[in-house]
Amino acid sequence: MDTEAKPSERDCSSAPAKAPEEGSRSLRIPDLPTPAISWRRTAALGAACAVFVLLLSNYVVQPFLIPSGSMEPTLRVGDRVLVNKLAYGSGSVPQRGDVVVFDGTGSFVQEPPRKNPVTGLMHSVAASLGLAEPAETDYVKRVVGVGGDRVVCCDERGRIEVNGRPVAENYLHPGDAPSQVSFDVVVPDGKLWMMGDHRSNSRDSRDHLGEPGGGMVPVDMVIGRVDWIGWPPSRLRSLPDSAAFATTGAPGGGHG
């Protein structure tokens, strides 16, 4: 039996391609345009994101880089905390035991250092995003006394007293005394008495007793309350409410 395939039955793919006849036109498929994002649109999107982050940082929650060990063990060097700027809205005020960030101009710093306006602005933006150390006038401390409180150091057992009641400060750095400096102050209305948790490594209200203002921080200089540690991941947590001042009476309670 003849097994050779007839020309019509052969595989068309094996047939040699015919050269185009002279004078004929070859069809060319045009290249499809590659979608591209305009650089102007990209820049506008980046600017919008930056503005949103800055507004969020300025009015709602601000990252804050911890630059020193004055609040150890509660806050460590390099922690990035989130400062709740809405914590004291609607008439609420800082309470004893709150950890707050504040501007120390006029209380902890009498004359803020002069800075180049351009570099100062750039540093402020980076600091507001938690990418740089805070301004030299920004501090993070714990509220120990509020307006009307009498704060005394120390009783016969070495404890700080607020309105005649001893405070069990379980947040102190291990081995630290509540204070090696004796003091007896009455906090004026609208002011705060601030102290670090690492008492032997903290420059706080005690160090400014002899200066104008006596180390008292105006309430309206408080930037916000530290509610969370956001970085590093191993330190991710909220700050617990301190029960140390539960027996010291209502904020601004009477004193004898």
mmCIF file of C-alpha atoms in Angstrom:
data_model
loop_
_atom_site.group_PDB
_atom_site.id
_atom_site.type_symbol
_atom_site.label_atom_id
_atom_site.label_comp_id
_atom_site.label_asym_id
_atom_site.label_seq_id
_atom_site.Cartn_x
_atom_site.Cartn_y
_atom_site.Cartn_z
ATOM 1 C CA MET A 1 0.000 0.000 0.000
ATOM 2 C CA ASP A 2 1.266 3.411 -0.928
ATOM 3 C CA THR A 3 1.881 5.289 2.361
ATOM 4 C CA GLU A 4 3.216 8.516 0.921
ATOM 5 C CA ALA A 5 0.965 11.447 1.786
ATOM 6 C CA LYS A 6 -0.533 13.398 -0.974
ATOM 7 C CA PRO A 7 0.472 17.034 -1.300
ATOM 8 C CA SER A 8 -2.890 18.154 0.081
ATOM 9 C CA GLU A 9 -2.471 15.938 3.124
ATOM 10 C CA ARG A 10 1.009 17.083 4.095
ATOM 11 C CA ASP A 11 1.524 19.224 7.204
ATOM 12 C CA CYS A 12 1.208 22.815 6.165
ATOM 13 C CA SER A 13 3.762 23.846 8.754
ATOM 14 C CA SER A 14 6.464 21.963 6.928
ATOM 15 C CA ALA A 15 5.949 23.874 3.703
ATOM 16 C CA PRO A 16 8.514 26.617 3.094
ATOM 17 C CA ALA A 17 7.197 30.124 3.526
ATOM 18 C CA LYS A 18 6.675 31.965 0.318
ATOM 19 C CA ALA A 19 8.610 35.147 -0.154
ATOM 20 C CA PRO A 20 6.377 38.133 -0.633
ATOM 21 C CA GLU A 21 5.885 38.991 -4.229
ATOM 22 C CA GLU A 22 7.577 42.082 -5.531
ATOM 23 C CA GLY A 23 5.403 45.113 -5.092
ATOM 24 C CA SER A 24 3.182 43.562 -2.418
ATOM 25 C CA ARG A 25 2.694 45.317 0.956
ATOM 26 C CA SER A 26 3.597 43.552 4.228
ATOM 27 C CA LEU A 27 1.258 44.034 7.196
ATOM 28 C CA ARG A 28 2.858 45.358 10.394
ATOM 29 C CA ILE A 29 1.087 45.189 13.740
ATOM 30 C CA PRO A 30 1.678 48.469 15.567
ATOM 31 C CA ASP A 31 3.232 48.347 19.048
ATOM 32 C CA LEU A 32 0.697 48.844 21.827
ATOM 33 C CA PRO A 33 1.408 51.871 24.020
ATOM 34 C CA THR A 34 2.948 51.031 27.398
ATOM 35 C CA PRO A 35 0.871 52.481 30.243
ATOM 36 C CA ALA A 36 2.923 54.983 32.225
ATOM 37 C CA ILE A 37 2.187 57.069 35.319
ATOM 38 C CA SER A 38 2.943 60.713 34.883
ATOM 39 C CA TRP A 39 5.731 61.969 37.119
ATOM 40 C CA ARG A 40 3.493 64.860 38.037
ATOM 41 C CA ARG A 41 0.807 62.474 39.222
ATOM 42 C CA THR A 42 3.379 60.513 41.217
ATOM 43 C CA ALA A 43 4.704 63.693 42.820
ATOM 44 C CA ALA A 44 1.184 64.855 43.645
ATOM 45 C CA LEU A 45 0.332 61.497 45.225
ATOM 46 C CA GLY A 46 3.525 61.555 47.286
ATOM 47 C CA ALA A 47 2.846 65.105 48.435
ATOM 48 C CA ALA A 48 -0.721 64.214 49.428
ATOM 49 C CA CYS A 49 0.505 61.242 51.461
ATOM 50 C CA ALA A 50 3.132 63.392 53.172
ATOM 51 C CA VAL A 51 0.565 66.056 54.053
ATOM 52 C CA PHE A 52 -1.801 63.411 55.457
ATOM 53 C CA VAL A 53 0.938 61.883 57.631
ATOM 54 C CA LEU A 54 2.026 65.292 58.902
ATOM 55 C CA LEU A 55 -1.546 66.300 59.736
ATOM 56 C CA LEU A 56 -2.072 62.990 61.540
ATOM 57 C CA SER A 57 1.156 63.528 63.472
ATOM 58 C CA ASN A 58 0.369 67.145 64.349
ATOM 59 C CA TYR A 59 -3.218 66.677 65.486
ATOM 60 C CA VAL A 60 -3.937 63.028 66.340
ATOM 61 C CA VAL A 61 -1.021 60.655 67.051
ATOM 62 C CA GLN A 62 2.639 61.595 66.930
ATOM 63 C CA PRO A 63 5.552 59.135 66.946
ATOM 64 C CA PHE A 64 8.213 60.122 69.461
ATOM 65 C CA LEU A 65 11.734 58.661 69.647
ATOM 66 C CA ILE A 66 12.947 58.089 73.210
ATOM 67 C CA PRO A 67 16.429 59.637 73.358
ATOM 68 C CA SER A 68 17.523 58.832 76.923
ATOM 69 C CA GLY A 69 17.137 56.358 79.754
ATOM 70 C CA SER A 70 15.371 58.754 82.136
ATOM 71 C CA MET A 71 12.120 56.760 81.915
ATOM 72 C CA GLU A 72 13.570 53.258 82.232
ATOM 73 C CA PRO A 73 12.323 50.614 82.670
ATOM 74 C CA THR A 74 8.966 51.902 81.384
ATOM 75 C CA LEU A 75 10.531 53.362 78.231
ATOM 76 C CA ARG A 76 13.933 52.427 76.833
ATOM 77 C CA VAL A 77 16.394 54.296 74.666
ATOM 78 C CA GLY A 78 15.380 53.848 71.019
ATOM 79 C CA ASP A 79 11.733 53.050 71.730
ATOM 80 C CA ARG A 80 9.318 54.789 69.420
ATOM 81 C CA VAL A 81 6.188 55.658 71.322
ATOM 82 C CA LEU A 82 2.878 56.936 70.035
ATOM 83 C CA VAL A 83 1.713 60.136 71.686
ATOM 84 C CA ASN A 84 -2.050 60.559 71.857
ATOM 85 C CA LYS A 85 -2.714 64.245 71.165
ATOM 86 C CA LEU A 86 -6.450 63.859 71.697
ATOM 87 C CA ALA A 87 -6.082 62.509 75.237
ATOM 88 C CA TYR A 88 -6.656 65.883 76.869
ATOM 89 C CA GLY A 89 -9.322 67.295 74.630
ATOM 90 C CA SER A 90 -12.778 68.402 75.725
ATOM 91 C CA GLY A 91 -11.600 69.836 79.016
ATOM 92 C CA SER A 92 -9.779 66.757 80.336
ATOM 93 C CA VAL A 93 -6.358 67.301 81.928
ATOM 94 C CA PRO A 94 -3.336 65.133 82.787
ATOM 95 C CA GLN A 95 -3.737 62.880 85.797
ATOM 96 C CA ARG A 96 -1.198 61.636 88.312
ATOM 97 C CA GLY A 97 0.645 58.662 86.885
ATOM 98 C CA ASP A 98 0.227 59.680 83.229
ATOM 99 C CA VAL A 99 3.368 59.519 81.093
ATOM 100 C CA VAL A 100 3.358 62.613 78.914
ATOM 101 C CA VAL A 101 5.447 64.434 76.339
ATOM 102 C CA PHE A 102 5.695 68.180 76.905
ATOM 103 C CA ASP A 103 7.513 71.268 75.734
ATOM 104 C CA GLY A 104 9.839 72.315 78.539
ATOM 105 C CA THR A 105 10.338 75.867 77.311
ATOM 106 C CA GLY A 106 9.980 78.198 80.289
ATOM 107 C CA SER A 107 10.114 75.387 82.863
ATOM 108 C CA PHE A 108 12.925 72.913 82.119
ATOM 109 C CA VAL A 109 14.579 75.178 79.520
ATOM 110 C CA GLN A 110 14.590 78.916 80.133
ATOM 111 C CA GLU A 111 16.057 79.902 76.764
ATOM 112 C CA PRO A 112 15.711 77.449 73.864
ATOM 113 C CA PRO A 113 18.843 77.113 71.691
ATOM 114 C CA ARG A 114 18.963 79.034 68.429
ATOM 115 C CA LYS A 115 18.802 76.982 65.239
ATOM 116 C CA ASN A 116 19.183 77.499 61.538
ATOM 117 C CA PRO A 117 15.583 77.944 60.299
ATOM 118 C CA VAL A 118 16.001 75.506 57.390
ATOM 119 C CA THR A 119 17.737 72.725 59.298
ATOM 120 C CA GLY A 120 15.388 73.334 62.226
ATOM 121 C CA LEU A 121 12.352 72.851 60.012
ATOM 122 C CA MET A 122 13.789 69.680 58.484
ATOM 123 C CA HIS A 123 14.581 68.291 61.929
ATOM 124 C CA SER A 124 11.094 69.149 63.179
ATOM 125 C CA VAL A 125 9.496 67.254 60.297
ATOM 126 C CA ALA A 126 11.743 64.221 60.850
ATOM 127 C CA ALA A 127 11.111 64.305 64.608
ATOM 128 C CA SER A 128 7.344 64.554 64.113
ATOM 129 C CA LEU A 129 7.533 61.295 62.145
ATOM 130 C CA GLY A 130 9.682 59.580 64.786
ATOM 131 C CA LEU A 131 12.679 59.487 62.430
ATOM 132 C CA ALA A 132 14.903 61.780 64.494
ATOM 133 C CA GLU A 133 15.427 62.650 68.120
ATOM 134 C CA PRO A 134 12.880 65.139 69.464
ATOM 135 C CA ALA A 135 13.620 68.822 69.866
ATOM 136 C CA GLU A 136 15.924 69.736 72.739
ATOM 137 C CA THR A 137 12.985 71.352 74.505
ATOM 138 C CA ASP A 138 10.740 68.256 74.345
ATOM 139 C CA TYR A 139 10.668 65.896 77.329
ATOM 140 C CA VAL A 140 8.892 62.719 78.381
ATOM 141 C CA LYS A 141 8.171 62.317 82.115
ATOM 142 C CA ARG A 142 5.553 60.998 84.529
ATOM 143 C CA VAL A 143 3.034 63.292 86.190
ATOM 144 C CA VAL A 144 3.513 63.008 89.954
ATOM 145 C CA GLY A 145 1.613 66.073 91.115
ATOM 146 C CA VAL A 146 -1.203 68.156 89.609
ATOM 147 C CA GLY A 147 -2.624 71.562 90.536
ATOM 148 C CA GLY A 148 -3.374 71.818 94.257
ATOM 149 C CA ASP A 149 -1.271 68.801 95.277
ATOM 150 C CA ARG A 150 1.381 68.891 97.973
ATOM 151 C CA VAL A 151 4.270 66.640 96.971
ATOM 152 C CA VAL A 152 6.859 65.781 99.610
ATOM 153 C CA CYS A 153 10.017 63.713 99.683
ATOM 154 C CA CYS A 154 10.267 61.736 101.673
ATOM 155 C CA ASP A 155 8.519 59.980 104.529
ATOM 156 C CA GLU A 156 10.296 57.870 107.163
ATOM 157 C CA ARG A 157 10.316 54.895 104.762
ATOM 158 C CA GLY A 158 11.796 56.921 101.916
ATOM 159 C CA ARG A 159 8.561 57.169 99.901
ATOM 160 C CA ILE A 160 7.173 60.194 98.122
ATOM 161 C CA GLU A 161 3.967 61.531 99.610
ATOM 162 C CA VAL A 162 1.165 63.251 97.724
ATOM 163 C CA ASN A 163 -1.349 65.063 99.964
ATOM 164 C CA GLY A 164 0.020 63.197 102.956
ATOM 165 C CA ARG A 165 -0.417 59.750 101.371
ATOM 166 C CA PRO A 166 2.623 57.588 100.497
ATOM 167 C CA VAL A 167 2.956 56.518 96.869
ATOM 168 C CA ALA A 168 4.018 52.930 96.082
ATOM 169 C CA GLU A 169 5.937 53.589 92.862
ATOM 170 C CA ASN A 170 6.316 50.115 91.424
ATOM 171 C CA TYR A 171 7.401 51.563 88.062
ATOM 172 C CA LEU A 172 10.733 52.882 89.393
ATOM 173 C CA HIS A 173 14.013 51.633 87.982
ATOM 174 C CA PRO A 174 15.263 48.693 90.102
ATOM 175 C CA GLY A 175 17.587 49.911 92.823
ATOM 176 C CA ASP A 176 16.523 53.563 92.571
ATOM 177 C CA ALA A 177 15.320 55.505 95.585
ATOM 178 C CA PRO A 178 12.192 57.620 94.991
ATOM 179 C CA SER A 179 14.474 60.657 95.291
ATOM 180 C CA GLN A 180 17.851 61.549 96.735
ATOM 181 C CA VAL A 181 16.774 65.188 96.792
ATOM 182 C CA SER A 182 14.429 66.353 99.532
ATOM 183 C CA PHE A 183 11.601 68.691 98.562
ATOM 184 C CA ASP A 184 8.267 69.929 99.778
ATOM 185 C CA VAL A 185 6.222 71.702 97.105
ATOM 186 C CA VAL A 186 2.642 72.720 96.461
ATOM 187 C CA VAL A 187 1.740 72.531 92.781
ATOM 188 C CA PRO A 188 -0.041 75.701 91.561
ATOM 189 C CA ASP A 189 -3.282 75.367 89.639
ATOM 190 C CA GLY A 190 -2.698 74.738 85.956
ATOM 191 C CA LYS A 191 0.774 73.308 86.598
ATOM 192 C CA LEU A 192 2.312 69.820 86.877
ATOM 193 C CA TRP A 193 5.162 68.284 88.897
ATOM 194 C CA MET A 194 7.096 65.894 86.625
ATOM 195 C CA MET A 195 9.546 63.115 87.448
ATOM 196 C CA GLY A 196 11.309 60.384 85.476
ATOM 197 C CA ASP A 197 10.996 56.701 86.402
ATOM 198 C CA HIS A 198 14.799 56.297 86.461
ATOM 199 C CA ARG A 199 15.204 58.747 89.312
ATOM 200 C CA SER A 200 19.000 58.532 89.512
ATOM 201 C CA ASN A 201 19.252 59.257 85.768
ATOM 202 C CA SER A 202 16.528 61.848 85.272
ATOM 203 C CA ARG A 203 16.683 65.631 85.122
ATOM 204 C CA ASP A 204 13.151 66.610 86.058
ATOM 205 C CA SER A 205 11.181 69.051 88.214
ATOM 206 C CA ARG A 206 13.559 68.478 91.131
ATOM 207 C CA ASP A 207 16.476 69.950 89.171
ATOM 208 C CA HIS A 208 14.667 73.235 88.530
ATOM 209 C CA LEU A 209 13.410 74.077 92.012
ATOM 210 C CA GLY A 210 15.559 77.206 92.238
ATOM 211 C CA GLU A 211 14.709 78.480 88.754
ATOM 212 C CA PRO A 212 11.795 80.671 87.637
ATOM 213 C CA GLY A 213 8.664 78.539 87.813
ATOM 214 C CA GLY A 214 10.206 76.138 90.341
ATOM 215 C CA GLY A 215 10.235 73.220 87.900
ATOM 216 C CA MET A 216 6.457 73.313 87.433
ATOM 217 C CA VAL A 217 5.256 72.571 83.893
ATOM 218 C CA PRO A 218 2.167 74.427 82.600
ATOM 219 C CA VAL A 219 -0.621 72.081 81.558
ATOM 220 C CA ASP A 220 -0.947 73.842 78.218
ATOM 221 C CA MET A 221 2.646 72.875 77.353
ATOM 222 C CA VAL A 222 1.731 69.175 77.352
ATOM 223 C CA ILE A 223 1.883 67.768 73.816
ATOM 224 C CA GLY A 224 0.074 64.523 74.568
ATOM 225 C CA ARG A 225 -0.060 61.303 76.562
ATOM 226 C CA VAL A 226 2.129 58.303 75.785
ATOM 227 C CA ASP A 227 -0.339 55.462 75.294
ATOM 228 C CA TRP A 228 1.610 52.899 73.247
ATOM 229 C CA ILE A 229 5.085 51.668 72.426
ATOM 230 C CA GLY A 230 5.040 51.116 68.652
ATOM 231 C CA TRP A 231 8.642 50.046 67.958
ATOM 232 C CA PRO A 232 10.592 47.775 68.103
ATOM 233 C CA PRO A 233 8.130 44.918 67.501
ATOM 234 C CA SER A 234 9.379 43.062 70.572
ATOM 235 C CA ARG A 235 8.315 46.045 72.691
ATOM 236 C CA LEU A 236 4.904 46.563 71.090
ATOM 237 C CA ARG A 237 2.443 47.223 73.918
ATOM 238 C CA SER A 238 0.195 49.783 75.561
ATOM 239 C CA LEU A 239 1.305 51.546 78.705
ATOM 240 C CA PRO A 240 -0.613 50.238 81.709
ATOM 241 C CA ASP A 241 -2.535 52.586 83.942
ATOM 242 C CA SER A 242 -0.618 53.240 87.130
ATOM 243 C CA ALA A 243 -2.424 52.346 90.339
ATOM 244 C CA ALA A 244 0.269 54.003 92.443
ATOM 245 C CA PHE A 245 -1.805 57.146 93.031
ATOM 246 C CA ALA A 246 -5.127 55.452 93.742
ATOM 247 C CA THR A 247 -4.999 56.358 97.436
ATOM 248 C CA THR A 248 -3.816 59.958 97.049
ATOM 249 C CA GLY A 249 -7.288 61.421 96.602
ATOM 250 C CA ALA A 250 -8.912 63.245 93.750
ATOM 251 C CA PRO A 251 -6.656 65.285 91.449
ATOM 252 C CA GLY A 252 -5.836 68.554 93.131
ATOM 253 C CA GLY A 253 -7.108 67.228 96.451
ATOM 254 C CA GLY A 254 -6.617 69.067 99.687
ATOM 255 C CA HIS A 255 -3.358 69.185 101.579
ATOM 256 C CA GLY A 256 -2.415 70.086 105.075
#
